Tab-separated table of C-alpha atoms in Angstrom:
chain	number	residue	atom	x	y	z
D	22	UNK	CA	0.000	0.000	0.000
D	23	UNK	CA	2.861	2.344	0.898
D	24	UNK	CA	4.548	1.589	-2.424
D	25	UNK	CA	1.330	2.394	-4.283
D	26	UNK	CA	1.059	5.711	-2.421
D	27	UNK	CA	4.668	6.511	-3.351
D	28	UNK	CA	3.987	5.805	-7.021
D	29	UNK	CA	0.913	8.022	-6.938
D	30	UNK	CA	2.889	10.864	-5.353
D	31	UNK	CA	5.610	10.618	-7.981
D	32	UNK	CA	3.025	10.575	-10.775
D	33	UNK	CA	1.296	13.590	-9.249
D	34	UNK	CA	4.617	15.445	-9.300
D	35	UNK	CA	5.203	14.547	-12.953
D	36	UNK	CA	1.682	15.682	-13.863
D	37	UNK	CA	2.155	18.989	-12.055
D	38	UNK	CA	5.409	19.657	-13.929
D	39	UNK	CA	3.754	18.749	-17.226
D	40	UNK	CA	0.873	21.179	-16.647
D	41	UNK	CA	2.964	24.105	-15.379
D	42	UNK	CA	4.717	26.749	-17.448
D	43	UNK	CA	6.022	29.083	-14.730
D	44	UNK	CA	8.081	26.852	-12.465
D	45	UNK	CA	10.614	28.136	-9.958
D	46	UNK	CA	13.072	25.763	-8.309
D	47	UNK	CA	14.572	26.533	-4.908
D	48	UNK	CA	17.385	24.194	-3.914
D	49	UNK	CA	19.883	23.466	-1.155
D	50	UNK	CA	22.818	21.213	-0.350
D	51	UNK	CA	20.888	18.002	-1.055
D	52	UNK	CA	20.893	18.837	-4.764
D	53	UNK	CA	24.697	18.813	-4.842
D	54	UNK	CA	25.364	15.876	-2.511
D	55	UNK	CA	24.166	13.613	-5.328
D	56	UNK	CA	27.040	15.026	-7.398
D	57	UNK	CA	29.475	13.996	-4.671
D	58	UNK	CA	29.760	17.372	-2.958
D	59	UNK	CA	29.558	16.805	0.816
D	60	UNK	CA	27.237	18.840	2.982
D	61	UNK	CA	29.738	20.509	5.310
D	62	UNK	CA	27.214	20.341	8.150
D	63	UNK	CA	27.578	16.550	8.100
D	64	UNK	CA	30.650	16.496	10.331
D	65	UNK	CA	32.447	13.153	10.242
D	66	UNK	CA	35.196	11.673	12.413
D	67	UNK	CA	37.922	12.703	9.993
D	68	UNK	CA	36.682	16.269	10.205
D	69	UNK	CA	37.041	16.309	13.983
D	70	UNK	CA	40.602	15.016	13.738
D	71	UNK	CA	41.609	17.651	11.209
D	72	UNK	CA	39.993	20.887	12.449
D	73	UNK	CA	39.797	22.510	15.867
D	74	UNK	CA	36.597	24.462	15.102
D	75	UNK	CA	33.103	23.565	13.804
D	76	UNK	CA	32.382	24.436	10.141
D	77	UNK	CA	30.014	27.276	11.043
D	78	UNK	CA	32.825	28.947	12.996
D	79	UNK	CA	35.432	28.555	10.246
D	80	UNK	CA	32.992	29.869	7.629
D	81	UNK	CA	32.227	33.032	9.583
D	82	UNK	CA	33.306	36.565	8.709
D	83	UNK	CA	35.062	36.932	12.056
D	84	UNK	CA	37.095	33.735	11.609
D	85	UNK	CA	38.005	34.692	8.035
D	86	UNK	CA	39.412	37.996	9.310
D	87	UNK	CA	41.193	36.564	12.353
D	88	UNK	CA	42.448	33.227	10.975
D	89	UNK	CA	42.664	33.567	7.174
D	90	UNK	CA	45.200	30.747	6.695
D	91	UNK	CA	43.066	28.225	8.626
D	92	UNK	CA	39.983	29.501	6.790
D	93	UNK	CA	41.622	28.804	3.429
D	94	UNK	CA	42.893	25.380	4.532
D	95	UNK	CA	39.302	24.365	5.247
D	96	UNK	CA	37.941	26.200	2.192
D	97	UNK	CA	40.281	24.432	-0.251
D	98	UNK	CA	39.736	21.044	1.352
D	99	UNK	CA	35.971	21.106	1.875
D	100	UNK	CA	34.430	23.783	-0.349
D	101	UNK	CA	36.315	23.594	-3.650
D	102	UNK	CA	34.967	20.419	-5.296
D	103	UNK	CA	35.878	21.459	-8.817
D	104	UNK	CA	35.706	17.984	-10.392
D	105	UNK	CA	32.008	17.510	-9.497
D	106	UNK	CA	29.600	17.069	-12.408
D	107	UNK	CA	25.928	18.054	-12.649
D	108	UNK	CA	23.470	15.282	-11.789
D	109	UNK	CA	20.084	14.571	-13.323
D	110	UNK	CA	18.352	17.251	-11.236
D	111	UNK	CA	20.690	19.959	-12.583
D	112	UNK	CA	20.346	18.650	-16.151
D	113	UNK	CA	16.550	18.376	-16.159
D	114	UNK	CA	16.148	21.856	-14.694
D	115	UNK	CA	18.274	23.225	-17.546
D	116	UNK	CA	16.143	21.303	-20.068
D	117	UNK	CA	12.919	22.576	-18.480
D	118	UNK	CA	14.232	26.138	-18.664
D	119	UNK	CA	15.162	25.700	-22.332
D	120	UNK	CA	11.613	24.445	-22.921
D	121	UNK	CA	10.202	27.609	-21.316
D	122	UNK	CA	8.771	25.881	-18.249
D	123	UNK	CA	11.321	26.807	-15.563
D	124	UNK	CA	11.725	30.575	-15.156
D	125	UNK	CA	14.419	30.656	-12.455
D	126	UNK	CA	16.609	28.458	-10.275
D	127	UNK	CA	17.255	29.852	-6.805
D	128	UNK	CA	20.084	28.066	-5.015
D	129	UNK	CA	21.785	28.092	-1.642
D	130	UNK	CA	24.706	26.210	-3.198
D	131	UNK	CA	27.952	27.869	-4.224
D	132	UNK	CA	29.299	25.206	-6.610
D	133	UNK	CA	28.075	26.532	-9.972
D	134	UNK	CA	26.676	23.152	-11.066
D	135	UNK	CA	23.379	24.615	-12.280
D	136	UNK	CA	25.256	26.855	-14.730
D	137	UNK	CA	27.519	23.976	-15.746
D	138	UNK	CA	24.391	21.973	-16.622
D	139	UNK	CA	23.141	24.821	-18.812
D	140	UNK	CA	20.739	26.801	-16.615
D	141	UNK	CA	20.717	30.497	-17.549
D	142	UNK	CA	18.650	32.204	-14.838
D	143	UNK	CA	20.382	31.133	-11.615
D	144	UNK	CA	20.050	33.243	-8.482
D	145	UNK	CA	22.879	32.343	-6.092
D	146	UNK	CA	21.770	33.328	-2.597
D	147	UNK	CA	25.111	32.459	-1.028
D	148	UNK	CA	27.440	33.451	-3.866
D	149	UNK	CA	29.852	31.236	-5.804
D	150	UNK	CA	33.288	29.683	-5.319
D	151	UNK	CA	33.951	30.517	-8.976
D	152	UNK	CA	34.198	34.243	-8.233
D	153	UNK	CA	37.052	35.576	-6.106
D	154	UNK	CA	38.126	39.187	-5.795
D	155	UNK	CA	41.152	41.095	-4.573
D	156	UNK	CA	40.077	43.095	-1.521
D	157	UNK	CA	42.375	45.941	-2.573
D	158	UNK	CA	42.029	46.406	-6.347
D	159	UNK	CA	38.969	44.134	-6.965
D	160	UNK	CA	40.715	42.091	-9.677
D	161	UNK	CA	38.862	38.849	-10.486
D	162	UNK	CA	40.263	35.324	-9.971
D	163	UNK	CA	38.668	31.951	-10.672
D	164	UNK	CA	38.351	28.972	-8.331
D	165	UNK	CA	41.319	27.155	-9.879
D	166	UNK	CA	43.611	30.048	-8.964
D	167	UNK	CA	42.518	29.822	-5.321
D	168	UNK	CA	42.775	26.016	-5.270
D	169	UNK	CA	46.327	26.067	-6.595
D	170	UNK	CA	47.539	28.883	-4.333
D	171	UNK	CA	49.231	28.451	-0.952
D	172	UNK	CA	48.211	29.991	2.356
D	173	UNK	CA	46.152	33.135	1.846
D	174	UNK	CA	45.841	33.677	-1.944
D	175	UNK	CA	47.211	37.019	-3.107
D	176	UNK	CA	46.498	39.245	-6.076
D	177	UNK	CA	49.129	39.044	-8.819
D	178	UNK	CA	48.557	42.702	-9.657
D	179	UNK	CA	48.725	44.479	-6.299
D	180	UNK	CA	49.508	41.812	-3.704
D	181	UNK	CA	46.195	42.236	-1.890
D	182	UNK	CA	44.363	39.325	-0.252
D	183	UNK	CA	41.640	37.521	-2.188
D	184	UNK	CA	38.173	36.898	-0.786
D	185	UNK	CA	35.724	34.380	-2.238
D	186	UNK	CA	32.419	35.843	-3.421
D	187	UNK	CA	30.531	33.629	-0.984
D	188	UNK	CA	28.284	34.767	1.850
D	189	UNK	CA	29.950	33.848	5.137
D	190	UNK	CA	28.157	33.535	8.458
D	191	UNK	CA	27.603	37.030	9.926
D	192	UNK	CA	27.417	38.513	6.409
D	193	UNK	CA	24.183	39.659	4.779
D	194	UNK	CA	22.744	38.281	1.559
D	195	UNK	CA	22.872	40.365	-1.598
D	196	UNK	CA	19.735	42.510	-1.638
D	197	UNK	CA	19.243	42.420	-5.412
D	198	UNK	CA	19.438	38.609	-5.419
D	199	UNK	CA	16.848	38.475	-2.631
D	200	UNK	CA	14.515	40.873	-4.457
D	201	UNK	CA	14.764	38.901	-7.715
D	202	UNK	CA	14.104	35.662	-5.845
D	203	UNK	CA	11.007	37.162	-4.220
D	204	UNK	CA	9.780	38.337	-7.624
D	205	UNK	CA	10.143	34.945	-9.320
D	206	UNK	CA	8.658	33.010	-6.382
D	207	UNK	CA	5.676	35.362	-6.086
D	208	UNK	CA	4.939	34.990	-9.828
D	209	UNK	CA	5.388	31.195	-10.015
D	210	UNK	CA	2.512	28.814	-10.675
D	211	UNK	CA	4.640	25.944	-9.281
D	212	UNK	CA	7.371	26.155	-6.650
D	213	UNK	CA	9.630	23.121	-6.252
D	214	UNK	CA	11.839	23.102	-3.161
D	215	UNK	CA	14.515	20.417	-3.180
D	216	UNK	CA	17.427	19.225	-1.099
D	217	UNK	CA	17.059	21.682	1.746
D	218	UNK	CA	15.886	21.329	5.328
D	219	UNK	CA	14.585	24.928	5.173
D	220	UNK	CA	16.441	25.668	8.399
D	221	UNK	CA	18.733	28.500	7.249
D	222	UNK	CA	17.268	31.990	7.311
D	223	UNK	CA	16.671	34.379	5.659
D	224	UNK	CA	16.745	32.038	2.645
D	225	UNK	CA	14.093	29.680	4.064
D	226	UNK	CA	11.718	32.603	4.540
D	227	UNK	CA	11.468	33.078	0.771
D	228	UNK	CA	8.895	30.260	0.704
D	229	UNK	CA	6.394	32.647	2.281
D	230	UNK	CA	6.224	34.683	-0.937
D	231	UNK	CA	4.652	31.796	-2.859
D	232	UNK	CA	0.860	32.013	-3.020
D	233	UNK	CA	0.064	29.287	-5.549
D	234	UNK	CA	-1.352	25.796	-5.065
D	235	UNK	CA	1.564	23.698	-6.342
D	236	UNK	CA	4.172	23.830	-3.583
D	237	UNK	CA	6.306	20.676	-3.765
D	238	UNK	CA	8.902	19.732	-1.144
D	239	UNK	CA	11.514	17.139	-2.123
D	240	UNK	CA	13.870	16.185	0.708
D	241	UNK	CA	15.054	12.913	2.218
D	242	UNK	CA	14.018	14.063	5.691
D	243	UNK	CA	11.079	16.065	7.020
D	244	UNK	CA	11.168	19.881	6.963
D	245	UNK	CA	9.356	22.491	9.087
D	246	UNK	CA	7.276	23.411	6.015
D	247	UNK	CA	5.942	19.944	5.118
D	248	UNK	CA	2.473	20.784	6.471
D	249	UNK	CA	2.243	23.785	4.101
D	250	UNK	CA	3.151	21.806	0.988
D	251	UNK	CA	0.691	20.499	-1.577
D	252	UNK	CA	3.003	17.542	-2.164
D	253	UNK	CA	5.870	16.102	-0.089
D	254	UNK	CA	8.324	13.608	-1.585
D	255	UNK	CA	11.100	11.986	0.448
D	256	UNK	CA	13.010	10.891	-2.635
D	257	UNK	CA	16.404	11.137	-4.280
D	258	UNK	CA	16.064	14.399	-6.188
D	259	UNK	CA	18.243	13.176	-9.064
D	260	UNK	CA	16.199	9.999	-9.531
D	261	UNK	CA	12.935	11.885	-9.296
D	262	UNK	CA	13.928	14.484	-11.894
D	263	UNK	CA	15.229	11.685	-14.091
D	264	UNK	CA	11.604	10.521	-14.486
D	265	UNK	CA	10.580	13.819	-16.135
D	266	UNK	CA	10.060	13.254	-19.844
D	267	UNK	CA	10.642	16.194	-22.145
């Protein structure tokens, strides 16, 4: 009986996608874990042996300023997964956008996999590892430059320190990105939320701007917003999106 219910839920999702032409996707770390990028909140034993501070501390603005070398040791080791490839969720979202059905992808991830898969309208709430800037002259450097540098990466032009264009703890989100996200969510006829526990604010609060009747939550564990959703699926997001036929 449970298996039949699961099949019906999956079919309902596929039908909703088929009948929608203004879809917005809002995704978190669970979208990228299926591409082999670890969720840094999942602290393992090796992590505890290697670092003296929790990830949230290392990825804070204060820690970055006070301990830049330790920040970059963690950042290179845990945040720069440059060999990762888009999975089926990334690919299908790009296909749905090309078909005119998906209007925007809003992501909490900083890995750039949506763009690598071909998505054009990607709103990166927390920035991107692929953009790094000199804090003195604002020269641009890519992720490979940071990965291959030693200690605190320095600008080749002026010698200034580089800072990743990612939103650290204690830093505010980009206001224009927030406003665009609110616009697309408020206009959507279908909002798909995937791979996020909806625990990190202010990003999680964006859900409140959706007023339609096709709110779908896809996550392997329960979220605080499950009761508000029109459909909840505790599925692999890559496998689920792989069932969408174009």
